[in-house]
Amino acid sequence: WYSIYAEIDEGLKRCLDKGKIFPGLKLRIFGGELVGGSGNTTPLENTSTKLRLCVNSTRRAAWHAKLGFQRETAFRVTLSSLKPQGGIAPMVRVR
C-alpha cells in the first residue's frame, strides 16, 4: 500500500478539527478523484497527485474492514447526514 495526500472540502476539515477523523483512520470513500500530477508515474515518484474527498461521500470504516477496492462501491447515507456543499452522495436512504 502507498500513501497519498488528500485534498478535503470544508465539511471534512471540520470533522478533522473536531477529531472525528484523523490520520491513520480507515475511511470508506465513494467517488474519490485524483487531482494534480502529470501523466503516468509510479506512486513513489509522484508526490504532486492528491485524492480529492468530499464530506457527503466519505465515512468512517469499521476497524476490521478490508482495505482496497470493494465489490459494492456505493454505501448508504441518510438524507439528514448530507451537507449542501458536501459533494456527491453515494446512495441515499429515504424513509
Short mmCIF file of N, CA, C and O in Angstrom, two decimals:
data_model
loop_
_atom_site.label_atom_id
_atom_site.label_comp_id
_atom_site.label_asym_id
_atom_site.label_seq_id
_atom_site.Cartn_x
_atom_site.Cartn_y
_atom_site.Cartn_z
N TRP A 1 0.83 -1.18 0.00
CA TRP A 1 0.00 0.00 0.00
C TRP A 1 0.87 1.24 0.00
O TRP A 1 1.91 1.28 0.62
N TYR A 2 0.42 2.27 -0.69
CA TYR A 2 1.12 3.54 -0.75
C TYR A 2 0.26 4.61 -0.09
O TYR A 2 -0.96 4.51 -0.08
N SER A 3 0.89 5.62 0.42
CA SER A 3 0.13 6.74 0.98
C SER A 3 -0.05 7.79 -0.10
O SER A 3 0.71 7.84 -1.07
N ILE A 4 -1.08 8.63 0.07
CA ILE A 4 -1.33 9.72 -0.87
C ILE A 4 -1.90 10.88 -0.06
O ILE A 4 -2.64 10.67 0.91
N TYR A 5 -1.52 12.08 -0.43
CA TYR A 5 -2.08 13.26 0.24
C TYR A 5 -3.52 13.44 -0.20
O TYR A 5 -3.91 13.06 -1.30
N ALA A 6 -4.33 14.01 0.68
CA ALA A 6 -5.74 14.24 0.39
C ALA A 6 -6.02 15.73 0.30
O ALA A 6 -5.43 16.54 1.01
N GLU A 7 -6.93 16.07 -0.58
CA GLU A 7 -7.48 17.42 -0.69
C GLU A 7 -8.91 17.32 -0.20
O GLU A 7 -9.73 16.65 -0.83
N ILE A 8 -9.20 17.93 0.95
CA ILE A 8 -10.52 17.75 1.56
C ILE A 8 -11.33 19.03 1.51
O ILE A 8 -10.79 20.13 1.48
N ASP A 9 -12.65 18.87 1.52
CA ASP A 9 -13.54 20.03 1.49
C ASP A 9 -13.75 20.58 2.89
O ASP A 9 -13.22 20.05 3.88
N GLU A 10 -14.53 21.63 3.00
CA GLU A 10 -14.74 22.31 4.29
C GLU A 10 -15.40 21.40 5.31
O GLU A 10 -15.08 21.44 6.50
N GLY A 11 -16.35 20.57 4.89
CA GLY A 11 -17.02 19.66 5.81
C GLY A 11 -16.06 18.66 6.43
O GLY A 11 -16.12 18.39 7.64
N LEU A 12 -15.15 18.12 5.64
CA LEU A 12 -14.16 17.19 6.18
C LEU A 12 -13.13 17.91 7.04
O LEU A 12 -12.62 17.34 8.00
N LYS A 13 -12.84 19.18 6.71
CA LYS A 13 -11.92 19.96 7.56
C LYS A 13 -12.52 20.13 8.95
O LYS A 13 -11.81 20.04 9.95
N ARG A 14 -13.83 20.37 9.03
CA ARG A 14 -14.49 20.49 10.33
C ARG A 14 -14.43 19.17 11.09
O ARG A 14 -14.20 19.14 12.30
N CYS A 15 -14.64 18.05 10.39
CA CYS A 15 -14.54 16.73 11.05
C CYS A 15 -13.12 16.49 11.56
O CYS A 15 -12.94 15.95 12.64
N LEU A 16 -12.15 16.92 10.80
CA LEU A 16 -10.74 16.77 11.21
C LEU A 16 -10.46 17.62 12.44
O LEU A 16 -9.84 17.16 13.40
N ASP A 17 -10.95 18.86 12.44
CA ASP A 17 -10.74 19.76 13.58
C ASP A 17 -11.41 19.24 14.85
O ASP A 17 -10.90 19.42 15.95
N LYS A 18 -12.57 18.58 14.71
CA LYS A 18 -13.30 18.05 15.86
C LYS A 18 -12.76 16.69 16.31
O LYS A 18 -13.22 16.15 17.31
N GLY A 19 -11.83 16.12 15.57
CA GLY A 19 -11.27 14.82 15.93
C GLY A 19 -12.10 13.64 15.51
O GLY A 19 -11.84 12.51 15.93
N LYS A 20 -13.12 13.86 14.66
CA LYS A 20 -13.96 12.76 14.19
C LYS A 20 -13.21 11.89 13.18
O LYS A 20 -13.50 10.71 13.05
N ILE A 21 -12.31 12.51 12.43
CA ILE A 21 -11.41 11.76 11.56
C ILE A 21 -9.99 12.20 11.88
O ILE A 21 -9.77 13.32 12.34
N PHE A 22 -9.04 11.31 11.65
CA PHE A 22 -7.65 11.62 11.99
C PHE A 22 -6.74 10.74 11.14
O PHE A 22 -7.19 9.71 10.61
N PRO A 23 -5.48 11.11 11.01
CA PRO A 23 -4.54 10.31 10.22
C PRO A 23 -4.46 8.88 10.75
O PRO A 23 -4.40 8.65 11.95
N GLY A 24 -4.50 7.93 9.84
CA GLY A 24 -4.43 6.52 10.21
C GLY A 24 -5.79 5.85 10.30
O GLY A 24 -5.88 4.63 10.36
N LEU A 25 -6.87 6.62 10.32
CA LEU A 25 -8.22 6.07 10.41
C LEU A 25 -8.62 5.50 9.05
O LEU A 25 -8.34 6.08 8.02
N LYS A 26 -9.32 4.36 9.06
CA LYS A 26 -9.83 3.79 7.82
C LYS A 26 -11.09 4.54 7.41
O LYS A 26 -11.97 4.79 8.24
N LEU A 27 -11.17 4.90 6.14
CA LEU A 27 -12.32 5.62 5.61
C LEU A 27 -12.95 4.86 4.47
O LEU A 27 -12.26 4.20 3.69
N ARG A 28 -14.27 4.97 4.35
CA ARG A 28 -15.00 4.49 3.17
C ARG A 28 -15.15 5.69 2.27
O ARG A 28 -15.67 6.72 2.69
N ILE A 29 -14.72 5.56 1.04
CA ILE A 29 -14.74 6.69 0.10
C ILE A 29 -15.47 6.28 -1.16
O ILE A 29 -15.23 5.22 -1.72
N PHE A 30 -16.38 7.13 -1.60
CA PHE A 30 -17.08 6.92 -2.86
C PHE A 30 -16.79 8.10 -3.76
O PHE A 30 -16.92 9.25 -3.36
N GLY A 31 -16.37 7.85 -4.97
CA GLY A 31 -16.16 8.91 -5.95
C GLY A 31 -14.94 9.77 -5.68
O GLY A 31 -14.90 10.92 -6.09
N GLY A 32 -13.94 9.24 -5.00
CA GLY A 32 -12.70 9.98 -4.80
C GLY A 32 -12.08 10.30 -6.16
O GLY A 32 -12.15 9.51 -7.08
N GLU A 33 -11.48 11.47 -6.28
CA GLU A 33 -10.95 11.92 -7.57
C GLU A 33 -9.47 12.26 -7.43
O GLU A 33 -9.08 12.97 -6.51
N LEU A 34 -8.67 11.72 -8.33
CA LEU A 34 -7.25 12.07 -8.35
C LEU A 34 -7.08 13.40 -9.05
O LEU A 34 -7.58 13.60 -10.16
N VAL A 35 -6.39 14.34 -8.41
CA VAL A 35 -6.15 15.67 -8.99
C VAL A 35 -4.66 15.97 -8.96
O VAL A 35 -3.93 15.46 -8.10
N GLY A 36 -4.23 16.82 -9.88
CA GLY A 36 -2.82 17.17 -9.95
C GLY A 36 -2.05 16.05 -10.61
O GLY A 36 -2.59 15.15 -11.23
N GLY A 37 -0.75 16.11 -10.48
CA GLY A 37 0.09 15.07 -11.07
C GLY A 37 0.23 15.25 -12.57
O GLY A 37 -0.50 16.00 -13.20
N SER A 38 1.17 14.55 -13.10
CA SER A 38 1.42 14.68 -14.53
C SER A 38 1.70 13.31 -15.14
O SER A 38 2.74 12.72 -14.91
N GLY A 39 0.73 12.80 -15.86
CA GLY A 39 0.93 11.57 -16.60
C GLY A 39 1.08 10.33 -15.75
O GLY A 39 0.70 10.28 -14.59
N ASN A 40 1.65 9.32 -16.38
CA ASN A 40 1.82 8.03 -15.72
C ASN A 40 3.16 7.96 -15.02
O ASN A 40 4.20 7.94 -15.65
N THR A 41 3.12 7.94 -13.71
CA THR A 41 4.33 7.78 -12.91
C THR A 41 4.04 6.79 -11.80
O THR A 41 2.88 6.52 -11.48
N THR A 42 5.06 6.27 -11.20
CA THR A 42 4.86 5.34 -10.10
C THR A 42 4.48 6.12 -8.84
O THR A 42 4.80 7.31 -8.72
N PRO A 43 3.82 5.49 -7.88
CA PRO A 43 3.43 6.19 -6.65
C PRO A 43 4.61 6.78 -5.89
O PRO A 43 4.48 7.80 -5.23
N LEU A 44 5.76 6.15 -5.98
CA LEU A 44 6.93 6.66 -5.25
C LEU A 44 7.53 7.89 -5.93
O LEU A 44 8.18 8.70 -5.28
N GLU A 45 7.34 8.02 -7.23
CA GLU A 45 7.89 9.17 -7.96
C GLU A 45 6.95 10.37 -7.95
O GLU A 45 7.40 11.50 -8.08
N ASN A 46 5.67 10.14 -7.82
CA ASN A 46 4.69 11.20 -7.97
C ASN A 46 4.24 11.71 -6.60
O ASN A 46 3.51 11.04 -5.90
N THR A 47 4.66 12.91 -6.26
CA THR A 47 4.26 13.49 -4.97
C THR A 47 3.26 14.63 -5.14
O THR A 47 2.80 15.19 -4.15
N SER A 48 2.92 14.98 -6.38
CA SER A 48 2.01 16.10 -6.59
C SER A 48 0.55 15.66 -6.75
O SER A 48 -0.35 16.50 -6.69
N THR A 49 0.28 14.40 -6.94
CA THR A 49 -1.09 13.92 -7.07
C THR A 49 -1.75 13.84 -5.69
O THR A 49 -1.14 13.41 -4.73
N LYS A 50 -3.01 14.28 -5.63
CA LYS A 50 -3.79 14.24 -4.40
C LYS A 50 -5.11 13.55 -4.66
O LYS A 50 -5.59 13.51 -5.79
N LEU A 51 -5.72 13.03 -3.61
CA LEU A 51 -7.03 12.42 -3.69
C LEU A 51 -8.05 13.41 -3.14
O LEU A 51 -7.99 13.78 -1.97
N ARG A 52 -8.95 13.88 -3.98
CA ARG A 52 -9.97 14.85 -3.57
C ARG A 52 -11.14 14.11 -2.92
O ARG A 52 -11.73 13.23 -3.51
N LEU A 53 -11.45 14.50 -1.67
CA LEU A 53 -12.51 13.86 -0.90
C LEU A 53 -13.57 14.88 -0.50
O LEU A 53 -13.26 16.03 -0.21
N CYS A 54 -14.83 14.43 -0.47
CA CYS A 54 -15.95 15.28 -0.07
C CYS A 54 -16.66 14.65 1.12
O CYS A 54 -16.71 13.43 1.26
N VAL A 55 -17.23 15.47 1.97
CA VAL A 55 -17.85 15.02 3.21
C VAL A 55 -19.05 14.10 2.97
O VAL A 55 -19.25 13.14 3.70
N ASN A 56 -19.85 14.36 1.93
CA ASN A 56 -21.03 13.53 1.69
C ASN A 56 -20.68 12.12 1.24
O ASN A 56 -21.47 11.20 1.42
N SER A 57 -19.51 11.93 0.65
CA SER A 57 -19.14 10.62 0.12
C SER A 57 -17.98 9.98 0.88
O SER A 57 -17.31 9.10 0.37
N THR A 58 -17.75 10.42 2.11
CA THR A 58 -16.69 9.86 2.95
C THR A 58 -17.28 9.52 4.32
O THR A 58 -17.94 10.35 4.94
N ARG A 59 -17.02 8.30 4.76
CA ARG A 59 -17.49 7.86 6.07
C ARG A 59 -16.38 7.07 6.75
O ARG A 59 -15.49 6.53 6.10
N ARG A 60 -16.45 6.97 8.07
CA ARG A 60 -15.51 6.12 8.81
C ARG A 60 -15.81 4.66 8.48
O ARG A 60 -16.96 4.27 8.38
N ALA A 61 -14.77 3.87 8.32
CA ALA A 61 -14.93 2.44 8.06
C ALA A 61 -14.77 1.67 9.37
O ALA A 61 -14.16 2.16 10.32
N ALA A 62 -15.32 0.48 9.41
CA ALA A 62 -15.15 -0.39 10.57
C ALA A 62 -13.67 -0.75 10.71
O ALA A 62 -12.95 -0.85 9.71
N TRP A 63 -13.23 -0.99 11.92
CA TRP A 63 -11.82 -1.28 12.15
C TRP A 63 -11.39 -2.55 11.44
O TRP A 63 -10.24 -2.69 11.04
N HIS A 64 -12.32 -3.48 11.24
CA HIS A 64 -11.98 -4.76 10.61
C HIS A 64 -12.23 -4.77 9.10
O HIS A 64 -12.06 -5.80 8.46
N ALA A 65 -12.61 -3.64 8.53
CA ALA A 65 -12.88 -3.57 7.09
C ALA A 65 -11.61 -3.82 6.29
O ALA A 65 -10.53 -3.36 6.67
N LYS A 66 -11.75 -4.56 5.21
CA LYS A 66 -10.60 -4.83 4.36
C LYS A 66 -10.25 -3.59 3.55
O LYS A 66 -11.14 -2.84 3.13
N LEU A 67 -8.97 -3.39 3.33
CA LEU A 67 -8.52 -2.27 2.52
C LEU A 67 -8.63 -2.61 1.04
O LEU A 67 -8.64 -3.78 0.66
N GLY A 68 -8.72 -1.60 0.19
CA GLY A 68 -8.73 -1.82 -1.25
C GLY A 68 -10.11 -1.66 -1.84
O GLY A 68 -11.07 -1.26 -1.18
N PHE A 69 -10.20 -1.98 -3.14
CA PHE A 69 -11.47 -1.88 -3.84
C PHE A 69 -12.47 -2.87 -3.26
O PHE A 69 -12.13 -3.97 -2.88
N GLN A 70 -13.74 -2.45 -3.22
CA GLN A 70 -14.81 -3.28 -2.66
C GLN A 70 -15.76 -3.71 -3.77
O GLN A 70 -15.91 -3.03 -4.78
N ARG A 71 -16.41 -4.83 -3.56
CA ARG A 71 -17.37 -5.33 -4.54
C ARG A 71 -18.53 -4.35 -4.69
O ARG A 71 -18.96 -4.03 -5.78
N GLU A 72 -19.04 -3.88 -3.57
CA GLU A 72 -20.11 -2.88 -3.59
C GLU A 72 -19.47 -1.53 -3.30
O GLU A 72 -19.06 -1.27 -2.18
N THR A 73 -19.39 -0.68 -4.31
CA THR A 73 -18.70 0.59 -4.13
C THR A 73 -19.55 1.63 -3.42
O THR A 73 -19.05 2.39 -2.62
N ALA A 74 -20.85 1.66 -3.72
CA ALA A 74 -21.73 2.66 -3.10
C ALA A 74 -22.20 2.17 -1.74
O ALA A 74 -22.46 0.99 -1.55
N PHE A 75 -22.28 3.08 -0.80
CA PHE A 75 -22.82 2.77 0.53
C PHE A 75 -23.93 3.74 0.83
O PHE A 75 -24.01 4.82 0.26
N ARG A 76 -24.82 3.33 1.73
CA ARG A 76 -26.00 4.16 2.04
C ARG A 76 -25.66 5.24 3.06
O ARG A 76 -24.95 4.99 4.02
N VAL A 77 -26.22 6.42 2.82
CA VAL A 77 -26.14 7.52 3.78
C VAL A 77 -27.55 8.05 3.98
O VAL A 77 -28.41 7.92 3.11
N THR A 78 -27.80 8.61 5.16
CA THR A 78 -29.13 9.15 5.41
C THR A 78 -29.24 10.55 4.83
O THR A 78 -28.25 11.26 4.70
N LEU A 79 -30.44 10.92 4.49
CA LEU A 79 -30.69 12.24 3.93
C LEU A 79 -30.28 13.34 4.91
O LEU A 79 -29.73 14.35 4.52
N SER A 80 -30.50 13.09 6.20
CA SER A 80 -30.17 14.11 7.21
C SER A 80 -28.66 14.30 7.39
O SER A 80 -28.23 15.30 7.93
N SER A 81 -27.85 13.34 6.93
CA SER A 81 -26.40 13.47 7.09
C SER A 81 -25.74 14.26 5.97
O SER A 81 -24.56 14.60 6.06
N LEU A 82 -26.48 14.57 4.92
CA LEU A 82 -25.90 15.26 3.76
C LEU A 82 -25.76 16.76 4.01
O LEU A 82 -26.61 17.38 4.64
N LYS A 83 -24.68 17.31 3.52
CA LYS A 83 -24.39 18.74 3.64
C LYS A 83 -24.61 19.40 2.27
O LYS A 83 -24.29 18.82 1.24
N PRO A 84 -25.15 20.63 2.25
CA PRO A 84 -25.46 21.30 0.98
C PRO A 84 -24.27 21.43 0.03
O PRO A 84 -24.42 21.23 -1.16
N GLN A 85 -23.10 21.75 0.51
CA GLN A 85 -21.92 21.91 -0.35
C GLN A 85 -20.95 20.74 -0.18
O GLN A 85 -19.76 20.90 -0.39
N GLY A 86 -21.48 19.57 0.18
CA GLY A 86 -20.63 18.43 0.53
C GLY A 86 -20.32 17.47 -0.58
O GLY A 86 -19.85 16.38 -0.33
N GLY A 87 -20.60 17.82 -1.83
CA GLY A 87 -20.28 16.93 -2.94
C GLY A 87 -21.34 15.87 -3.16
O GLY A 87 -22.46 15.94 -2.64
N ILE A 88 -20.98 14.87 -3.95
CA ILE A 88 -21.92 13.83 -4.34
C ILE A 88 -22.22 12.90 -3.18
O ILE A 88 -21.44 12.78 -2.25
N ALA A 89 -23.38 12.25 -3.25
CA ALA A 89 -23.76 11.26 -2.24
C ALA A 89 -23.77 9.89 -2.91
O ALA A 89 -24.28 9.76 -4.04
N PRO A 90 -23.24 8.87 -2.27
CA PRO A 90 -23.18 7.56 -2.91
C PRO A 90 -24.54 6.92 -3.13
O PRO A 90 -24.89 6.57 -4.24
N MET A 91 -25.34 6.76 -2.08
CA MET A 91 -26.65 6.16 -2.16
C MET A 91 -27.45 6.68 -0.98
O MET A 91 -27.05 6.51 0.17
N VAL A 92 -28.57 7.34 -1.24
CA VAL A 92 -29.33 7.99 -0.17
C VAL A 92 -30.46 7.08 0.31
O VAL A 92 -31.24 6.55 -0.48
N ARG A 93 -30.52 6.89 1.63
CA ARG A 93 -31.59 6.12 2.24
C ARG A 93 -32.69 7.10 2.65
O ARG A 93 -32.48 8.01 3.43
N VAL A 94 -33.90 6.89 2.09
CA VAL A 94 -35.04 7.75 2.38
C VAL A 94 -36.12 6.88 3.01
O VAL A 94 -36.47 5.84 2.48
N ARG A 95 -36.63 7.32 4.15
CA ARG A 95 -37.68 6.55 4.83
C ARG A 95 -38.98 7.31 4.80
O ARG A 95 -39.09 8.45 4.85
#
